[in-house]
Amino acid sequence: TPLGAGPLRASVSEEALDDGAIGPQRSAEDAGGLFVGPPGKQLRIFSGDYIVHPAFGIGRFLGLSKSGDGSLVIEMSDGDLELDPSEKTELLRYRSASDDETRRVPLGSVSDDRRWKKKLEKVTAKTEELAAEVVGLYAERQGLRREPCGLDGAEMKAFGEAFEHKPTPDQARCFRDIEVDMVWRQQPMDRLVCGDVGFGKTEVAMRALYRAALCGRQSAVLAPTTVLASQHLKTIRARMPDGVNVQLLTSRIRPKEAAAIREGMRNGTVDVVIGTHAILSGKNEFNNLRLLVIDEEQRFGVAHKERLKGITEGLDVLTLSATPIPRTLQMGLAGMRDMSTILTPPPERKEITTAVNVFNETLVQMVVNHEMQRGGQTIFVVPRIKDIEEVQSLIGRVLPNARTLVAHGRLNDLQDIVNKFAEGGADILIATTVVENGIDIPTVNSLIVNNAQSFGLSSLYQLRGRVGRRNVNGIALFMYPGKRQLTPEAVRRLVALKELGLGSGFDLAHRDLEIRGAGSVIGRKQSGFINDVGYDLYCEMFTSAVQNLRGSAILASPFCASTIDGIPNLGRAEQESLEGMVEPEQFERLRLATTFDELDELAKQMLAGEKPQTKRARNVKHALKAAHVRVACMNLGATKLDAYDGPDEDLKDTVVVTVPELNPRMWDSWASGVPKLLPTYIPAESIESDNKRTAAGKREVVHPRLILRDVMGVPPAKRAEALLRQLLPLVTFVAKESREAMRRFNEINDELIAKAKEEEELEAQRNAAYGATGKKNKGPGRPRKSPMPFMNMDNMPVNYMNADLETYEHKL
């Protein structure tokens, strides 16, 4: 049978999963289901799935009405409810905090909605507590400071140009994000880069490593396995210029060599150290560790992560992951850490043919023979070391001419075996999940995984990423023993793997969240409340609570890029043009200023005793005005300033200000708070469209914008003043909103702290009474967990000015 026909193309629905194959993705209608939820956030439901109705609570979808009018039939506790098809956008799919498939879900009532309203009230109160905690974490992060790197120069430019591939658009965006974090931001970087296997995350990390080395700072790269650490050593050493000392430190390095590496880490001669959890050892000391790169964070255990927390305070942290764990993903989506995504595959990357089948010796023989005939290699993965011998017997029986090697974590010469395989020393590598990360061999284009039901979804996806990393179509065959040995969760994992194609690691993390339950996202203490209303509604309520707490306050951006002539970015070109006119330390303060007070003080120093009409005075004033524009834009959350270049003649000579956080609610508040803005500012029509999609099928996000008139028509030297006349009144208003948000936060935070103390006192009284009853009591009373760590912070995660901003128009 030719490859791609027969069993590999078999198609069987999820509901009718039998001892055949799990087939490809079907449309919702073909599968007997339909999509519910708001546009852009829809999820597919099938008959028997639970849903959440905003007015009546949890119901069970029974299917479409037999009347043929498309009505949805929902089972409630007091009878069936029929909904018009247009109402499906109001429904949410119910996802609990538990992965227990047998758990009974209580249904809501149409005739009596009091119980549902009471649940909503309880959950609302709990989400307000969580919102205060999240805002406190924002504030704590804003309070951290470290010295940024200097501006990128010729060396960094040459390093980028030496990259042998043309960066994808998403890669280029990541490069810019991390440059802003390291060069323009005074808070330590904490960024998650989420990108598929082989999409170029390592190059993103290498540019950060080289920038740190140029600044005289040490870096550490943490990998979950020795195989991946060794792969990183090979890749990074080949990419780094001479003079950058890169070393590997793992538990398998000889003691004498390891001691020399540790000495280099202490005296600063080692610039980059790569390793596994061994580099977290307390006996390792760094001379000037300032950057930590964590690859595949989801592979590290709790103990390792606790150790990481102890050493990362004040460090720049860059986390790379193809399938981030749900909590990490949720932190990124909630803004608790910055996140960049690489969704665009390299141009030469091809889709992987994926088959999910019951175990079949003929399929194994067919896949391996096909790979050997085209001169490639195959990896055969099993869940346990004891399964390797059985696979060796199978290969010897059906493929007697195939050469094999064995790899697992207990082998001392594991890296030598992997190297031998990479050099063509075998046709098949029989291995455990030790090869999940770090195998990047161009000739490996086929993967076979036996007992696939025993692996997590993230592991299966990572394993599939080992093949098809070049311009050859990869093949991935996942086999399971039979329907009767599959749990419902295993079925859903295998179906998800079949449905998610190239570039779906980010979607897979969401799918993993759906399969495993949402308890791990926000914490087990929130699980009961998630179960009451469902994960999706809980997240909506949580987001609303954060927005209510912040009001119209907006998070400041770390950098606002300008493409307008007359509004320089205060980068390398401006530094060189002002050379000899201002001190290097003064220019650094100028480009990193975040408040007008800092600029006021700096202006006094830079222009002290200077006559107004000198060339130096004119240049310095121009740079100061550009810095004022930058500070104003940053405190409005703006990230870009561009001249309008669209077709609308009425908007000619205007400037477009991109403000990612701006939404209709904020705009209404801003417009009512500053009435004179109405004739000047135009809220963009391109507030993020959930329905618009690119040709590749990805949702296109058009950032919300403000449009400022009467700017481009004036000479470049006057544009900064024209912008500031329009920006400053708005910045003044937003500053007041931020102070109001700070007041609300402190009120809620004080209430929560008082409530926690009251609960502690009541618990202490109960413990004392319990210990005094004379009953069997082996300890001081029932143990109690610490209360939620509420925070008293002096600064909010939004910038507000210390000065009276209305005076700045006159100062200019």
XYZ file of C-alpha atoms in Angstrom, residues 50-633:
584
model
C -22.496 21.256 29.366
C -22.998 24.949 28.580
C -23.471 28.124 30.632
C -26.478 30.387 29.994
C -25.979 33.916 31.377
C -29.484 34.116 32.912
C -30.261 30.540 33.990
C -26.873 28.941 34.720
C -25.490 25.563 33.664
C -27.409 23.420 31.207
C -26.787 20.355 29.068
C -26.902 20.621 25.275
C -29.165 17.904 23.852
C -28.883 18.858 20.172
C -30.971 20.768 17.674
C -34.755 20.850 17.815
C -36.632 18.271 15.726
C -38.817 21.098 14.397
C -36.062 21.880 11.894
C -35.893 25.613 12.711
C -32.343 25.294 14.099
C -33.345 25.908 17.733
C -30.996 24.638 20.417
C -32.442 22.280 23.022
C -30.895 22.718 26.485
C -31.676 20.410 29.398
C -32.235 22.288 32.680
C -33.175 20.939 36.099
C -36.852 21.842 35.586
C -37.293 20.842 31.940
C -35.934 21.527 28.477
C -35.222 25.037 27.228
C -35.382 25.883 23.518
C -33.175 28.752 22.326
C -33.275 30.647 19.063
C -30.141 29.981 16.912
C -29.131 33.650 17.289
C -28.728 33.137 21.060
C -25.828 30.681 20.659
C -23.380 33.609 20.770
C -24.500 34.254 24.375
C -23.707 30.716 25.495
C -20.373 29.589 26.889
C -19.063 26.059 26.960
C -18.794 24.810 30.536
C -15.267 23.852 31.593
C -14.653 22.956 35.213
C -11.596 23.160 37.429
C -11.558 19.375 37.732
C -10.381 16.717 35.308
C -12.829 14.210 36.831
C -15.039 13.165 33.917
C -17.523 11.436 36.239
C -18.199 14.509 38.364
C -21.901 15.435 38.408
C -22.608 19.020 37.295
C -25.733 20.552 38.918
C -28.087 22.056 36.331
C -29.681 25.486 36.624
C -33.364 26.268 36.688
C -35.449 28.390 34.284
C -38.336 28.887 36.719
C -36.167 29.787 39.739
C -32.893 31.572 39.062
C -32.202 32.587 42.692
C -29.547 29.885 43.246
C -27.698 30.940 40.081
C -27.754 34.623 41.081
C -26.412 33.715 44.520
C -23.535 31.778 42.902
C -22.736 34.760 40.680
C -22.623 37.052 43.724
C -20.178 34.724 45.521
C -17.947 34.378 42.480
C -17.999 38.141 41.874
C -16.698 38.714 45.402
C -13.962 36.113 44.910
C -12.852 37.534 41.557
C -12.546 40.976 43.164
C -10.139 39.464 45.697
C -8.125 37.852 42.932
C -8.125 41.086 40.906
C -6.639 42.941 43.878
C -3.924 40.296 44.155
C -3.089 40.563 40.443
C -2.976 44.366 40.563
C -0.686 44.075 43.583
C 1.627 41.818 41.569
C 1.663 44.433 38.812
C 2.622 47.077 41.333
C 5.343 44.929 42.876
C 6.851 44.314 39.456
C 6.747 48.037 38.624
C 8.748 48.706 41.774
C 11.723 46.545 40.672
C 14.612 48.331 38.976
C 17.816 47.374 37.183
C 20.202 49.199 34.866
C 19.223 48.642 31.190
C 21.750 47.685 28.517
C 23.213 50.402 26.336
C 21.900 51.117 22.849
C 22.563 48.476 20.208
C 25.589 49.308 18.054
C 27.475 48.007 15.030
C 28.339 44.675 16.708
C 24.682 43.876 17.392
C 23.741 44.880 13.851
C 26.447 42.607 12.393
C 25.256 39.731 14.601
C 21.737 40.088 13.245
C 22.932 40.260 9.654
C 24.939 37.050 10.142
C 21.706 35.061 10.681
C 21.585 32.611 7.773
C 17.798 32.821 7.339
C 15.498 35.738 6.722
C 13.594 36.303 9.975
C 9.860 35.683 9.818
C 7.642 38.680 10.687
C 6.877 37.173 14.095
C 10.571 36.613 14.794
C 11.330 40.235 13.887
C 8.618 41.361 16.297
C 10.171 39.252 19.059
C 13.592 40.783 18.354
C 12.085 44.265 18.812
C 10.149 43.298 21.962
C 13.265 41.972 23.668
C 15.390 44.922 22.561
C 12.844 47.229 24.204
C 12.875 45.095 27.369
C 16.665 45.049 27.661
C 17.613 48.479 26.299
C 14.745 50.853 27.061
C 13.081 49.446 30.163
C 14.277 49.936 33.730
C 12.157 47.071 35.085
C 13.727 43.598 34.729
C 12.517 41.660 31.705
C 10.050 38.825 32.339
C 8.987 37.686 28.885
C 7.445 34.466 27.615
C 8.176 33.646 23.970
C 5.631 31.119 22.771
C 6.491 29.591 19.415
C 6.192 26.231 17.750
C 8.997 23.693 17.587
C 11.498 24.787 14.942
C 9.989 28.271 14.484
C 13.120 30.154 15.587
C 12.867 30.719 19.350
C 16.557 29.847 19.810
C 17.652 32.705 17.529
C 15.515 35.071 19.604
C 17.334 33.886 22.729
C 20.784 34.096 21.115
C 20.315 37.772 20.279
C 19.451 38.451 23.910
C 22.511 36.461 25.045
C 24.838 38.363 22.714
C 23.410 41.736 23.791
C 24.043 40.815 27.430
C 27.620 39.731 26.605
C 28.284 43.050 24.824
C 27.142 44.827 27.988
C 29.606 42.820 30.094
C 26.889 40.705 31.693
C 26.765 36.970 32.294
C 23.904 34.784 31.106
C 22.641 31.318 31.988
C 20.584 29.018 29.761
C 18.522 26.436 31.639
C 17.358 23.321 29.765
C 15.329 20.364 31.111
C 17.557 17.588 29.685
C 21.238 17.003 28.991
C 20.394 16.257 25.359
C 18.775 19.671 24.891
C 21.560 21.409 26.836
C 24.165 19.786 24.581
C 22.202 20.819 21.486
C 22.104 24.416 22.753
C 25.868 24.371 23.361
C 26.500 23.293 19.787
C 24.072 25.857 18.316
C 25.082 28.827 20.473
C 28.835 28.260 20.127
C 28.481 28.077 16.342
C 26.512 31.349 16.301
C 28.482 33.446 18.794
C 31.463 35.523 17.567
C 34.958 34.941 18.911
C 35.455 36.317 22.381
C 32.159 35.094 23.832
C 32.979 32.195 26.168
C 30.145 29.622 26.164
C 30.340 26.586 28.483
C 28.197 23.560 29.339
C 27.607 22.541 32.963
C 25.605 19.384 33.642
C 25.852 16.532 36.130
C 27.710 14.489 33.500
C 30.613 16.918 33.101
C 33.824 15.527 34.660
C 34.502 17.000 38.147
C 37.790 18.650 37.148
C 36.247 20.293 34.092
C 33.162 21.342 36.079
C 35.368 22.968 38.734
C 37.143 25.016 36.037
C 33.803 26.152 34.605
C 32.547 27.174 38.050
C 35.720 29.173 38.610
C 35.093 30.946 35.276
C 31.540 31.717 36.394
C 32.909 33.209 39.634
C 35.631 35.357 38.054
C 33.538 36.423 35.042
C 35.555 34.745 32.265
C 32.552 32.575 31.340
C 29.981 34.729 29.516
C 27.259 32.132 28.906
C 26.748 28.921 30.867
C 24.311 26.301 29.573
C 23.043 23.479 31.730
C 20.284 21.521 33.375
C 19.097 21.988 36.946
C 22.750 21.515 37.992
C 23.333 25.231 37.413
C 20.724 25.915 40.123
C 23.024 24.317 42.687
C 23.906 26.502 45.654
C 27.621 25.916 45.072
C 27.498 27.770 41.756
C 28.418 31.447 42.046
C 28.252 34.048 39.286
C 30.317 37.185 38.912
C 27.582 39.224 37.218
C 24.589 37.077 36.249
C 21.982 39.357 34.673
C 20.091 37.227 32.139
C 18.435 33.834 32.568
C 16.966 31.972 29.581
C 14.625 29.109 30.526
C 13.852 26.666 27.731
C 10.709 24.515 27.988
C 9.698 25.691 31.444
C 6.851 23.165 31.612
C 9.429 20.358 31.966
C 10.774 21.594 35.305
C 9.419 20.363 38.617
C 8.074 22.391 41.527
C 11.340 22.234 43.508
C 13.350 23.570 40.567
C 10.864 26.403 40.024
C 11.056 27.380 43.687
C 14.836 27.519 43.353
C 14.424 29.670 40.234
C 12.261 32.150 42.134
C 15.076 32.560 44.628
C 17.714 33.472 42.041
C 15.728 35.455 39.449
C 14.751 38.560 41.425
C 16.204 41.525 39.596
C 17.355 39.386 36.649
C 16.157 39.607 33.076
C 14.226 36.372 32.489
C 13.369 35.055 29.029
C 11.203 31.915 28.914
C 10.877 29.871 25.720
C 8.084 27.367 25.185
C 6.199 25.694 22.364
C 3.417 24.534 24.682
C 3.444 26.652 27.848
C 1.797 25.167 30.904
C -1.682 26.619 31.447
C -0.670 28.752 34.431
C 2.279 30.260 32.527
C 0.028 30.900 29.555
C -2.639 32.470 31.745
C -0.076 34.773 33.364
C 0.976 35.932 29.921
C -2.585 36.445 28.730
C -3.481 38.323 31.922
C -0.489 40.639 31.544
C 1.299 39.437 34.678
C 4.230 38.765 32.399
C 4.974 40.016 28.893
C 4.378 37.589 26.066
C 5.483 37.378 22.436
C 4.251 34.738 20.014
C 5.847 33.217 16.910
C 3.008 31.828 14.822
C 4.629 32.071 11.388
C 6.533 28.967 10.252
C 9.819 29.295 8.350
C 9.170 29.389 4.583
C 10.732 25.946 4.016
C 8.822 24.221 6.847
C 6.228 21.711 5.629
C 3.205 20.191 7.330
C 3.640 16.849 9.113
C 1.396 13.948 8.073
C -0.106 12.767 11.355
C -1.835 9.406 11.858
C -3.385 8.085 15.083
C -4.036 4.331 14.882
C -4.465 1.200 16.900
C -1.142 -0.703 17.157
C -0.342 -2.258 13.783
C 2.942 -3.987 12.849
C 2.270 -3.447 9.145
C 2.059 0.319 9.664
C 5.382 0.310 11.529
C 7.011 -1.649 8.721
C 5.521 0.641 6.067
C 6.618 3.912 7.709
C 10.192 2.777 8.413
C 10.656 1.227 4.952
C 9.409 4.425 3.309
C 11.855 6.498 5.371
C 14.805 4.204 4.623
C 14.005 4.293 0.900
C 14.254 8.099 0.849
C 17.497 8.021 2.834
C 16.023 9.237 6.113
C 15.898 8.077 9.729
C 13.116 7.207 12.186
C 12.679 7.730 15.923
C 10.577 5.103 17.752
C 9.410 6.345 21.180
C 8.045 4.286 24.078
C 6.813 5.531 27.485
C 9.017 3.277 29.676
C 12.538 1.826 29.507
C 11.177 -1.702 29.985
C 9.221 -1.337 26.708
C 12.408 -0.935 24.645
C 13.224 -4.650 24.514
C 9.784 -5.447 23.078
C 10.264 -2.859 20.317
C 13.721 -4.224 19.512
C 12.124 -7.654 19.071
C 9.440 -6.152 16.807
C 12.005 -4.356 14.618
C 14.112 -7.505 14.328
C 11.042 -9.438 13.172
C 9.491 -7.024 10.621
C 12.578 -4.992 9.631
C 15.583 -7.343 9.904
C 17.858 -5.085 7.823
C 17.262 -1.920 9.876
C 20.095 -0.723 12.094
C 18.998 0.395 15.578
C 20.329 2.346 18.554
C 18.798 2.704 22.027
C 18.581 5.931 24.081
C 17.181 6.564 27.555
C 18.003 8.696 30.586
C 19.911 6.041 32.541
C 22.677 5.694 29.956
C 25.942 7.429 30.805
C 26.896 7.704 27.149
C 23.514 9.103 26.063
C 24.974 12.089 24.227
C 27.458 9.870 22.376
C 24.570 7.669 21.213
C 22.578 10.680 20.002
C 25.666 11.994 18.190
C 26.232 8.618 16.545
C 22.610 8.551 15.367
C 22.937 12.106 14.030
C 25.994 11.012 12.030
C 23.964 8.247 10.326
C 25.013 5.371 12.566
C 21.521 3.819 12.607
C 18.212 3.832 10.764
C 16.044 3.770 13.895
C 16.578 5.310 17.338
C 14.463 3.492 19.951
C 14.079 5.894 22.860
C 12.034 7.181 25.765
C 10.939 10.831 26.070
C 14.584 11.776 26.629
C 14.442 12.780 22.938
C 11.408 15.034 23.452
C 13.658 18.093 23.397
C 17.012 18.766 21.787
C 16.940 16.468 18.757
C 17.441 18.564 15.630
C 18.629 16.134 12.955
C 17.729 17.044 9.336
C 17.525 13.413 8.227
C 14.989 12.403 10.915
C 11.674 12.717 9.110
C 9.549 9.924 10.612
C 8.326 9.385 14.167
C 6.524 6.402 15.692
C 5.111 6.620 19.227
C 3.780 3.454 20.840
C 1.230 3.566 23.682
C 0.570 7.218 22.843
C -2.276 7.276 25.384
C 0.347 7.236 28.154
C 1.805 10.625 27.166
C 0.581 14.139 27.923
C -0.583 16.334 25.074
C 2.422 18.651 25.393
C 4.855 15.704 25.198
C 3.108 14.276 22.132
C 3.260 17.630 20.400
C 6.935 18.128 21.283
C 7.768 14.643 20.015
C 6.051 15.360 16.723
C 8.223 18.463 16.425
C 11.341 16.289 16.173
C 10.508 15.484 12.537
C 9.900 17.560 9.430
C 12.218 20.333 10.591
C 13.568 20.915 7.089
C 11.967 20.968 3.635
C 10.913 17.295 3.687
C 7.395 16.175 4.584
C 7.494 14.556 8.011
C 5.441 11.551 9.130
C 4.207 11.032 12.704
C 2.444 7.791 13.658
C 0.852 7.582 17.124
C -0.388 4.134 18.177
C -2.594 3.015 21.062
C -3.619 -0.476 22.201
C -7.371 -0.215 21.610
C -10.487 1.703 22.600
C -11.105 -0.269 25.772
C -7.780 0.820 27.233
C -8.322 4.538 26.583
C -9.652 6.960 29.184
C -11.886 9.834 27.983
C -8.978 12.246 28.550
C -6.678 10.088 26.392
C -9.213 10.090 23.561
C -9.463 13.873 23.700
C -5.664 14.220 23.698
C -5.300 12.043 20.608
C -8.119 13.818 18.774
C -6.589 17.208 19.642
C -3.204 16.073 18.344
C -4.773 15.025 15.052
C -6.638 18.314 14.669
C -3.769 20.681 15.518
C -1.319 21.182 12.708
C 1.859 23.192 12.114
C 2.137 26.259 14.312
C -0.539 25.192 16.779
C 1.503 25.044 19.983
C -0.249 28.117 21.358
C -3.684 26.665 20.549
C -2.543 23.365 22.030
C -1.858 25.018 25.392
C -5.479 26.179 25.399
C -6.628 22.677 24.433
C -4.457 21.194 27.202
C -6.161 23.556 29.613
C -9.527 22.268 28.428
C -8.549 18.611 28.828
C -6.721 18.840 32.169
C -9.158 21.209 33.838
C -8.622 24.818 34.801
C -7.693 24.295 38.441
C -4.000 24.607 37.677
C -4.465 28.028 36.104
C -5.537 30.235 38.974
C -4.841 27.849 41.825
C -6.793 25.173 43.657
C -8.212 27.717 46.098
C -10.250 29.138 43.206
C -11.388 25.751 41.872
C -14.717 25.618 43.704
C -15.751 28.977 42.308
C -14.684 27.950 38.783
C -16.831 24.823 39.107
C -19.834 26.965 40.106
C -19.917 29.024 36.907
C -17.437 27.395 34.516
C -13.933 28.469 33.608
C -14.858 30.773 30.708
C -17.436 32.801 32.630
C -15.088 32.933 35.625
C -12.349 34.443 33.423
C -14.789 37.004 32.018
C -15.802 38.003 35.549
C -12.165 38.168 36.638
C -11.245 40.394 33.677
C -14.190 42.652 34.448
C -13.086 42.906 38.110
C -9.580 43.980 37.052
C -11.039 46.570 34.674
C -13.341 47.919 37.388
C -10.394 48.212 39.739
C -8.305 50.055 37.184
C -11.131 52.195 35.800
C -9.829 54.306 32.922
C -6.242 54.014 34.127
C -3.925 52.522 31.551
C -0.634 50.655 31.774
C 2.328 52.671 30.592
C 4.270 51.324 27.622
C 8.061 50.879 27.948
C 8.780 52.443 24.557
C 6.971 54.402 21.843
C 8.540 54.146 18.388
C 8.241 57.175 16.109
C 8.448 57.216 12.307
C 7.683 60.943 12.124
C 10.287 63.377 10.856
C 10.986 65.777 13.716
C 10.164 63.304 16.509
C 13.375 61.267 16.956
C 13.458 58.009 18.933
C 16.526 59.082 20.952
C 18.429 56.090 19.666
C 21.935 55.611 18.310
C 21.607 58.334 15.606
C 20.533 60.984 18.137
C 23.261 59.872 20.554
C 25.877 60.421 17.850
C 24.414 63.787 16.763
C 24.552 65.066 20.356
C 28.047 63.717 20.994
C 30.170 66.465 22.494
C 27.087 68.525 23.384
C 25.778 66.393 26.276
C 27.481 63.965 28.597
C 26.898 60.225 27.903
C 25.318 59.858 31.349
C 22.925 62.728 30.586
C 21.852 61.185 27.295
C 21.166 57.853 29.050
C 18.956 59.662 31.558
C 17.223 61.492 28.708
C 16.333 58.351 26.716
C 15.256 56.390 29.813
C 13.155 59.135 31.476
C 9.603 58.095 32.366
C 8.265 61.279 34.065
C 8.224 64.971 33.252
C 9.867 65.717 36.606
C 12.961 63.798 35.467
C 13.042 65.789 32.230
C 12.586 69.079 34.108
C 15.599 68.370 36.304
C 17.646 67.188 33.335
C 16.792 70.291 31.286
C 18.089 72.537 34.062
C 21.402 70.669 34.090
C 21.832 70.452 30.319
C 20.932 74.087 29.574
C 22.492 75.749 32.607
C 24.315 78.918 31.474
C 23.616 78.235 27.796
C 22.501 81.097 25.511
C 19.126 80.310 23.904
C 20.134 80.663 20.243
C 23.303 78.590 20.146
C 23.410 75.425 18.028
C 23.880 73.343 21.159
C 20.843 74.914 22.861
C 18.648 74.323 19.788
C 19.727 70.683 19.479
C 19.339 69.966 23.193
C 15.884 71.610 23.313
C 14.772 69.595 20.298
C 15.891 66.377 22.017
C 14.129 67.423 25.234
C 10.880 68.100 23.390
C 11.114 64.712 21.675
C 11.644 63.155 25.110
C 8.527 64.961 26.375
C 6.522 63.497 23.491
C 7.918 60.062 24.286
C 7.048 60.312 28.001
C 3.538 61.568 27.193
C 2.946 58.701 24.762
